[in-house]
Amino acid sequence: MTEESVTPFTPHDAGHVADPDDALEAARRECPVSRVSDVLFVVASDTDVRAMFRDSAAFSNRGNFTIGREDRDHAFPGITNLDPPVHTELRSRLLRSMAPKKLRALGPHVARVIARALDGLPPSGEVDLHRDYIAHIPSAVTYSMIGLPEEYWAEVEVLADALVEAVPAPETSMPEYDRLMELMGRVVRDRREHPEDRRDDVLDNLCFAALGEREMADLEVVMHLRQLFAAATDTTRALIANCVYRLLERGDWARVVADRSLLRNAIEESLRFDSPAQFMTRSVVRDTVVGECPVAAGHKAYLSIQSANHDEAAWGSTARQFDITRQVAVQHVAFGRGIHSCLGAPLARMEAYMAIDALMDHYPLMAAGHRATWEKCGGLLLRRPKEVWAQLVGDIPAVVGTVAGQVAE
Ligand code: HEM
């Protein structure tokens, strides 16, 4: 296919959504701010995406995650759909439970979750690491950070995953949404009715106002918890899946096994190269100019995080290559920027590091599986391979032992 035959990206094209990179490159080359419907602009350059993340006066978070005229209306919008001053109040309240120091203190719990997930893997053979290992980790970490009683975990995970996959469809008409609301309503009422069970977790923070804070209705607490499930679980799974997939695909696994100091930067490069959250939406609240393009109030903008992170103007001619030694990988915009920048970034990074580090300890000779192929998962929001097929090979002493045994024979 020639460069000219690729049409610039639009989220209304299912083919572009499934395989966006060439269409995003065409958008950057031909029209970095392009109007794709009566209401929506796609913004594709690193400079414009960064500037819009930082300009919360001209660009509202109302309507985030939608691409049509309708917003996803809720009685109590979640934090990523709020603007100041309500957003400011909620963010500082959540920070009480999610400050970087608090999140890092979850380390021992993350290690236990990972150990349990590793126990479920066979010593050797071909497995889908996403299904059999990765998928179990971020949900267990998130639910525990929130304080969700363990008997709810399995069902909540299925319901919350179905809702993320439906973005940008109106989730309120889905049976999974009703059931999740019902379960979470029960969890909130239980905690409020049994203050003797109070613990230092997100549920407690939202259920019981501290001095000077506002009491929240049960439904409001439910909505904020529901937003956290979406923000913390599938995004982090995608990060771990993407990073493992690329390390295996490029033959970088052995290199990082041998020099674990490369792993942190490999995770940043993965966030840049395969951004787990592909986009955010902003509503334009006053007439303004993006790039050199006038944009009138009342429109929406699809901020392509993926395109910003592949922008040749920011990342050079190797922008579309995965390079674990890239010097400035950490400057990506995968966690957003400005007043809405990701509150969970330290936790996501820690989970990814610990999950991959543990895999490397157990399966240093792991290789891409015969069935490995990059097929993007469904849905508009997330980017990860549907499956991460890998050939597990036991630890070095076992393999060395086998080889030694063969030599002896
Ligand atoms: C690799 C994993 C993750 C990615 C790629 C990611 C990405 C993002 C992005 C792009 C935003 C900006 C939203 C906007 O500008 O509208 C955001 C916000 C947010 N993220 Fe994450 N996230 C991840 C993991 C997490 C985790 C683990 C948590 C919770 C522990 C979390 C909690 C949040 C919250 C609460 C916000 C809203 C902040 C605000 O609106 O002020 N995220 N995330």
Coordinates of C-alpha atoms and ligand atoms in Angstrom, one line a residue:
M1 CA 0.0 0.0 0.0
T2 CA 1.4 3.4 -0.9
E3 CA 1.5 6.3 1.6
E4 CA -1.1 8.2 -0.4
S5 CA -3.6 5.3 -0.3
V6 CA -3.9 5.4 3.5
T7 CA -6.7 7.6 4.6
P8 CA -6.1 9.7 7.8
F9 CA -7.4 8.1 11.0
T10 CA -11.0 8.4 12.1
P11 CA -12.4 6.5 15.2
H12 CA -15.5 5.9 13.1
D13 CA -13.6 3.4 10.8
A14 CA -13.5 -0.1 12.4
G15 CA -10.5 -0.9 10.2
H16 CA -8.6 2.0 11.6
V17 CA -9.5 1.1 15.2
A18 CA -8.3 -2.4 14.8
D19 CA -5.0 -1.4 13.2
P20 CA -4.5 2.3 13.7
D21 CA -0.8 3.1 13.1
D22 CA -0.7 3.7 9.4
A23 CA -3.9 5.8 9.5
L24 CA -2.5 7.8 12.4
E25 CA 0.7 8.4 10.5
A26 CA -1.3 9.6 7.6
A27 CA -3.2 12.0 9.9
R28 CA 0.0 13.4 11.3
R29 CA 1.4 13.9 7.8
E30 CA -1.6 15.3 6.1
C31 CA -3.8 17.0 8.6
P32 CA -2.8 16.8 12.3
V33 CA -6.1 18.4 13.4
S34 CA -8.8 16.9 11.2
R35 CA -12.6 17.1 11.3
V36 CA -14.0 13.6 11.1
S37 CA -17.7 14.3 11.8
D38 CA -20.1 17.2 12.5
V39 CA -18.9 17.2 16.1
L40 CA -15.5 15.5 16.3
F41 CA -11.9 16.6 15.6
V42 CA -9.0 14.1 15.7
V43 CA -5.8 15.7 17.1
A44 CA -2.8 13.7 16.1
S45 CA 0.4 15.6 17.0
D46 CA 2.4 15.4 20.2
T47 CA 2.5 19.2 20.6
D48 CA -1.2 19.7 20.2
V49 CA -2.2 16.7 22.4
R50 CA 0.2 17.9 25.2
A51 CA -1.1 21.5 24.9
M52 CA -4.8 20.3 25.1
F53 CA -4.1 18.1 28.1
R54 CA -2.8 21.2 29.9
D55 CA -5.5 23.7 28.9
S56 CA -8.4 22.7 31.1
A57 CA -10.0 26.2 30.7
A58 CA -10.6 25.8 26.9
F59 CA -11.1 22.0 27.0
S60 CA -13.5 20.3 29.4
N61 CA -13.5 16.7 30.4
R62 CA -17.3 16.5 30.1
G63 CA -18.0 13.9 27.5
N64 CA -14.7 12.1 27.9
F65 CA -14.5 8.8 26.1
T66 CA -17.4 9.6 23.7
I67 CA -17.0 10.4 20.0
G68 CA -20.5 11.5 19.1
R69 CA -22.7 14.4 20.1
E70 CA -24.1 12.6 23.1
D71 CA -22.2 12.6 26.4
R72 CA -22.3 9.5 28.7
D73 CA -24.6 11.2 31.2
H74 CA -24.5 10.0 34.8
A75 CA -26.0 11.5 38.0
F76 CA -22.5 11.6 39.4
P77 CA -19.7 11.7 36.7
G78 CA -16.5 10.0 37.6
I79 CA -13.2 11.9 38.1
T80 CA -12.1 11.7 34.4
N81 CA -15.4 13.4 33.4
L82 CA -15.3 16.3 35.9
D83 CA -13.9 19.8 35.7
P84 CA -12.7 22.1 38.5
P85 CA -13.7 22.9 41.1
V86 CA -15.6 19.6 41.7
H87 CA -12.7 17.7 40.1
T88 CA -10.1 19.4 42.2
E89 CA -12.0 18.5 45.4
L90 CA -12.3 14.8 44.4
R91 CA -8.8 14.5 43.2
S92 CA -7.3 15.8 46.5
R93 CA -9.6 13.5 48.4
L94 CA -8.5 10.4 46.3
L95 CA -4.9 11.4 46.8
R96 CA -5.3 10.7 50.5
S97 CA -5.5 7.0 49.5
M98 CA -3.5 7.1 46.3
A99 CA -0.5 9.3 46.9
P100 CA 2.6 7.7 45.4
K101 CA 3.9 6.7 48.9
K102 CA 0.5 4.9 49.7
L103 CA 0.5 3.1 46.3
R104 CA 4.1 1.9 46.7
A105 CA 3.2 0.6 50.2
L106 CA 1.0 -1.9 48.3
G107 CA 4.3 -3.6 47.1
P108 CA 4.1 -6.7 49.4
H109 CA 0.4 -7.2 48.4
V110 CA 1.3 -7.0 44.7
A111 CA 4.1 -9.6 45.3
R112 CA 1.6 -12.0 46.9
V113 CA -0.9 -11.5 44.0
I114 CA 1.9 -12.2 41.5
A115 CA 3.1 -15.3 43.4
R116 CA -0.4 -16.7 43.3
A117 CA -0.7 -16.0 39.6
L118 CA 2.7 -17.6 39.0
D119 CA 1.5 -20.7 40.9
G120 CA -1.2 -21.2 38.2
L121 CA 1.3 -21.5 35.4
P122 CA 2.8 -24.8 34.3
P123 CA 6.6 -25.3 34.4
S124 CA 6.7 -25.6 30.7
G125 CA 4.6 -25.6 27.5
E126 CA 2.7 -23.0 25.4
V127 CA 0.3 -20.7 27.3
D128 CA -1.7 -17.5 26.6
L129 CA 0.0 -15.4 29.2
H130 CA -2.7 -12.8 29.1
R131 CA -5.4 -15.2 30.1
D132 CA -3.4 -17.4 32.4
Y133 CA -1.2 -14.9 34.2
I134 CA -1.5 -11.2 33.4
A135 CA -5.3 -10.9 33.7
H136 CA -5.3 -12.0 37.3
I137 CA -2.9 -9.4 38.6
P138 CA -4.3 -5.8 38.2
S139 CA -7.8 -6.7 39.2
A140 CA -6.7 -8.3 42.5
V141 CA -4.4 -5.3 43.2
T142 CA -7.1 -2.8 42.4
Y143 CA -9.9 -4.5 44.4
S144 CA -7.6 -4.8 47.4
M145 CA -6.5 -1.1 47.1
I146 CA -10.2 -0.1 47.0
G147 CA -11.2 -2.5 49.9
L148 CA -13.7 -4.6 48.0
P149 CA -14.5 -7.8 50.0
E150 CA -12.9 -10.8 48.2
E151 CA -16.2 -12.6 47.7
Y152 CA -17.2 -9.9 45.1
W153 CA -13.9 -10.1 43.1
A154 CA -14.8 -12.7 40.5
E155 CA -18.1 -11.3 39.5
V156 CA -17.1 -7.6 39.6
E157 CA -14.1 -8.5 37.3
V158 CA -16.4 -10.0 34.6
L159 CA -18.9 -7.1 34.8
A160 CA -16.2 -4.3 34.8
D161 CA -14.4 -5.9 31.8
A162 CA -17.6 -6.0 29.8
L163 CA -18.2 -2.3 30.4
V164 CA -14.6 -1.2 29.3
E165 CA -15.0 -3.2 26.1
A166 CA -18.2 -1.4 25.3
V167 CA -16.6 2.1 25.2
P168 CA -17.9 4.4 23.7
A169 CA -21.4 2.8 23.7
P170 CA -23.8 4.0 26.4
E171 CA -23.1 1.6 29.2
T172 CA -26.2 2.5 31.2
S173 CA -28.4 0.3 28.9
M174 CA -26.2 -2.8 29.6
P175 CA -27.4 -5.5 32.1
E176 CA -23.7 -5.7 33.3
Y177 CA -24.0 -2.0 34.4
D178 CA -27.1 -2.6 36.5
R179 CA -25.6 -5.6 38.2
L180 CA -22.4 -3.8 39.0
M181 CA -24.3 -0.9 40.4
E182 CA -26.3 -3.3 42.6
L183 CA -23.3 -5.1 43.9
M184 CA -21.3 -1.9 44.6
G185 CA -24.4 -0.3 46.3
R186 CA -24.4 -3.3 48.7
V187 CA -20.6 -2.9 49.4
V188 CA -21.0 0.8 50.2
R189 CA -24.0 0.2 52.5
D190 CA -22.2 -2.6 54.3
R191 CA -19.2 -0.5 55.0
R192 CA -21.3 2.5 56.2
E193 CA -23.4 0.3 58.4
H194 CA -20.4 -1.4 60.0
P195 CA -18.0 1.3 60.9
E196 CA -16.2 -1.2 63.1
D197 CA -14.9 -2.7 59.8
R198 CA -13.2 0.5 58.9
R199 CA -9.8 0.2 57.2
D200 CA -7.4 2.6 55.5
D201 CA -8.6 2.0 51.9
V202 CA -10.3 3.9 49.1
L203 CA -13.8 2.7 50.1
D204 CA -13.3 4.1 53.5
N205 CA -12.1 7.4 52.2
L206 CA -15.2 7.9 50.0
C207 CA -17.7 6.5 52.5
F208 CA -16.6 8.6 55.5
A209 CA -15.9 12.3 55.0
A210 CA -12.9 13.7 56.9
L211 CA -13.1 17.1 58.7
G212 CA -14.1 19.8 56.1
E213 CA -15.0 17.2 53.4
R214 CA -18.4 16.7 51.9
E215 CA -20.5 13.6 52.7
M216 CA -21.2 11.6 49.5
A217 CA -24.5 9.9 48.6
D218 CA -24.2 6.0 48.3
L219 CA -24.6 6.3 44.5
E220 CA -21.9 8.9 44.2
V221 CA -19.4 6.6 46.0
V222 CA -20.5 3.7 43.7
M223 CA -19.8 5.8 40.6
H224 CA -16.3 6.8 41.8
L225 CA -15.5 3.1 42.6
R226 CA -16.8 2.0 39.2
Q227 CA -14.6 4.6 37.5
L228 CA -11.5 3.2 39.4
F229 CA -12.2 -0.3 38.2
A230 CA -12.2 1.0 34.6
A231 CA -9.1 3.2 35.1
A232 CA -6.9 0.7 36.9
T233 CA -7.5 -2.8 35.7
D234 CA -7.6 -3.3 31.9
T235 CA -5.1 -0.5 31.3
T236 CA -2.5 -2.1 33.5
R237 CA -3.2 -5.6 32.1
A238 CA -2.6 -4.0 28.7
L239 CA 0.7 -2.5 29.8
I240 CA 2.0 -5.9 31.0
A241 CA 0.7 -7.8 28.0
N242 CA 2.2 -5.3 25.5
C243 CA 5.6 -5.2 27.1
V244 CA 5.9 -9.0 27.4
Y245 CA 4.6 -9.4 23.8
R246 CA 7.2 -6.9 22.3
L247 CA 10.1 -8.2 24.4
L248 CA 9.4 -11.7 23.1
E249 CA 8.6 -10.6 19.5
R250 CA 11.9 -8.6 19.2
G251 CA 14.0 -11.2 20.9
D252 CA 14.8 -8.7 23.8
W253 CA 13.6 -11.1 26.5
A254 CA 17.1 -12.7 27.1
R255 CA 18.8 -9.4 27.0
V256 CA 16.6 -8.0 29.8
V257 CA 16.8 -11.3 31.8
A258 CA 20.5 -10.8 31.8
D259 CA 20.5 -7.1 32.6
R260 CA 17.4 -6.3 34.7
S261 CA 18.4 -2.6 34.8
L262 CA 16.9 -2.4 31.3
L263 CA 13.4 -3.4 32.4
R264 CA 12.2 0.0 33.8
N265 CA 13.0 1.7 30.5
A266 CA 11.5 -1.2 28.5
I267 CA 8.2 -0.5 30.4
E268 CA 8.3 3.2 29.5
E269 CA 9.0 2.3 25.9
S270 CA 6.1 -0.1 25.9
L271 CA 3.8 2.7 27.2
R272 CA 5.0 4.9 24.4
F273 CA 5.0 2.3 21.6
D274 CA 1.7 0.6 22.5
S275 CA -0.2 3.1 24.6
P276 CA -2.8 1.2 26.7
A277 CA -5.3 4.0 26.7
Q278 CA -5.5 5.1 23.0
F279 CA -7.3 8.4 23.5
M280 CA -9.1 10.8 25.7
T281 CA -11.9 13.1 24.6
R282 CA -12.2 16.8 25.4
S283 CA -15.2 19.1 24.9
V284 CA -14.3 22.5 23.4
V285 CA -15.9 25.1 25.7
R286 CA -14.7 28.3 24.0
D287 CA -13.7 29.1 20.4
T288 CA -10.0 28.5 20.1
V289 CA -7.2 27.4 17.8
V290 CA -5.5 24.0 17.8
G291 CA -2.3 23.8 15.8
E292 CA -3.3 26.3 13.1
C293 CA -6.9 25.1 12.9
P294 CA -9.8 27.1 14.4
V295 CA -12.0 25.0 16.6
A296 CA -15.4 26.3 17.7
A297 CA -17.0 25.8 21.1
G298 CA -19.4 22.9 21.1
H299 CA -17.1 20.5 19.3
K300 CA -15.3 17.5 20.7
A301 CA -11.7 16.6 20.2
Y302 CA -10.3 13.0 20.1
L303 CA -6.8 13.4 21.6
S304 CA -4.9 10.5 20.1
I305 CA -2.4 9.5 22.7
Q306 CA -1.2 6.7 20.4
S307 CA -0.4 9.2 17.6
A308 CA 1.3 11.7 19.9
N309 CA 3.5 8.9 21.2
H310 CA 4.4 7.9 17.6
D311 CA 4.9 11.5 16.3
E312 CA 8.1 11.7 14.3
A313 CA 8.4 15.4 15.1
A314 CA 8.9 14.5 18.8
W315 CA 10.4 11.0 18.6
G316 CA 12.5 11.2 15.4
S317 CA 12.6 8.8 12.4
T318 CA 12.5 5.7 14.7
A319 CA 9.2 6.8 16.3
R320 CA 7.5 3.6 15.0
Q321 CA 10.2 1.3 16.2
F322 CA 10.3 -0.4 19.7
D323 CA 13.6 0.3 21.3
I324 CA 14.1 -0.6 24.9
T325 CA 17.2 1.7 25.1
R326 CA 15.4 4.8 23.9
Q327 CA 16.8 7.7 26.0
V328 CA 13.7 9.8 26.6
A329 CA 10.9 7.1 26.5
V330 CA 9.6 8.3 29.8
Q331 CA 8.4 11.6 28.2
H332 CA 5.5 9.8 26.5
V333 CA 1.9 11.0 27.2
A334 CA 0.5 7.5 28.0
F335 CA -0.6 8.7 31.4
G336 CA -2.0 12.0 30.2
R337 CA -0.7 15.4 31.4
G338 CA -2.1 18.4 33.4
I339 CA -4.7 18.3 36.1
H340 CA -6.1 14.9 35.0
S341 CA -2.8 13.1 34.7
C342 CA -3.0 9.5 35.9
L343 CA -3.2 9.1 39.7
G344 CA -2.3 5.4 39.4
A345 CA 0.8 5.7 37.3
P346 CA 3.2 4.7 40.2
L347 CA 1.1 1.6 40.9
A348 CA 0.8 0.6 37.2
R349 CA 4.6 0.9 36.8
M350 CA 5.2 -1.1 40.0
E351 CA 2.8 -3.9 39.0
A352 CA 4.3 -4.1 35.5
Y353 CA 7.9 -4.2 36.8
M354 CA 7.1 -6.8 39.5
A355 CA 5.0 -9.0 37.2
I356 CA 7.6 -9.1 34.4
D357 CA 10.6 -9.4 36.7
A358 CA 8.9 -12.4 38.4
L359 CA 8.3 -14.0 35.0
M360 CA 11.9 -13.5 34.0
D361 CA 13.1 -15.2 37.3
H362 CA 10.9 -18.2 36.6
Y363 CA 11.1 -18.5 32.8
P364 CA 14.4 -16.9 31.8
L365 CA 14.4 -18.9 28.5
M366 CA 10.8 -18.1 27.6
A367 CA 10.2 -17.5 23.9
A368 CA 7.3 -16.3 21.7
G369 CA 4.7 -19.0 21.2
H370 CA 4.1 -20.6 17.8
R371 CA 0.6 -19.1 17.9
A372 CA 1.8 -15.6 18.8
T373 CA 0.3 -12.9 16.6
W374 CA -0.5 -9.3 17.2
E375 CA -4.3 -8.9 16.9
K376 CA -5.5 -5.9 18.8
C377 CA -8.2 -6.5 21.4
G378 CA -11.7 -5.2 20.6
G379 CA -13.0 -1.8 21.7
L380 CA -12.0 1.7 21.0
L381 CA -10.2 2.6 24.1
L382 CA -7.6 -0.1 24.8
R383 CA -4.6 -1.3 23.0
R384 CA -3.2 -4.8 23.7
P385 CA -2.9 -8.0 21.9
K386 CA -5.9 -10.3 22.4
E387 CA -3.6 -13.1 23.4
V388 CA 0.1 -13.4 24.5
W389 CA 1.2 -16.9 23.5
A390 CA 4.5 -17.9 25.0
Q391 CA 6.5 -21.0 25.3
L392 CA 7.4 -21.5 28.9
V393 CA 10.8 -23.0 29.6
G394 CA 11.7 -23.8 33.2
D395 CA 14.5 -22.0 35.1
I396 CA 18.1 -22.2 34.1
P397 CA 19.2 -24.8 36.7
A398 CA 16.5 -27.3 35.5
V399 CA 17.4 -26.7 31.9
V400 CA 21.2 -26.9 32.6
G401 CA 20.4 -30.1 34.5
T402 CA 18.6 -31.7 31.5
V403 CA 21.4 -30.7 29.1
A404 CA 24.0 -32.0 31.5
G405 CA 22.0 -35.3 31.8
Q406 CA 21.8 -35.6 28.0
V407 CA 25.6 -35.0 27.7
A408 CA 26.2 -37.6 30.4
E409 CA 24.1 -40.1 28.4
Ligands
HEM1 C1 -0.8 1.4 32.3 C2 -1.9 1.7 33.1 C3 -2.6 3.0 33.0 C4 -2.7 3.9 32.0 C5 -2.2 3.8 30.6 C6 -3.5 5.0 32.5 C7 -3.9 6.1 31.7 C8 -4.5 7.2 32.2 C9 -4.8 8.5 31.5 C10 -4.3 8.7 30.0 C11 -5.4 9.3 32.3 C12 -5.8 10.8 32.0 C13 -7.3 10.9 31.8 C14 -7.7 12.3 31.2 O1 -6.8 13.1 30.9 O2 -8.9 12.5 30.9 C15 -5.6 8.6 33.6 C16 -6.3 9.2 34.6 C17 -6.5 8.4 35.8 N1 -6.0 7.2 36.2 FE1 -4.9 6.0 35.0 N2 -3.9 4.8 33.8 C18 -3.3 3.6 34.2 C19 -3.4 3.0 35.4 C20 -4.1 3.4 36.5 C21 -4.2 2.8 37.8 C22 -3.5 1.5 38.2 C23 -5.0 3.6 38.5 C24 -5.5 3.4 39.9 C25 -4.8 2.8 40.8 C26 -5.4 4.7 37.7 C27 -6.2 5.8 38.1 C28 -6.5 6.9 37.4 C29 -7.3 8.0 37.9 C30 -8.1 8.0 39.2 C31 -7.3 9.0 36.9 C32 -8.1 10.3 36.9 C33 -7.3 11.4 37.3 C34 -8.0 12.7 37.2 O3 -9.0 12.8 36.4 O4 -7.7 13.7 37.9 N3 -4.9 4.6 36.5 N4 -5.0 7.4 33.5

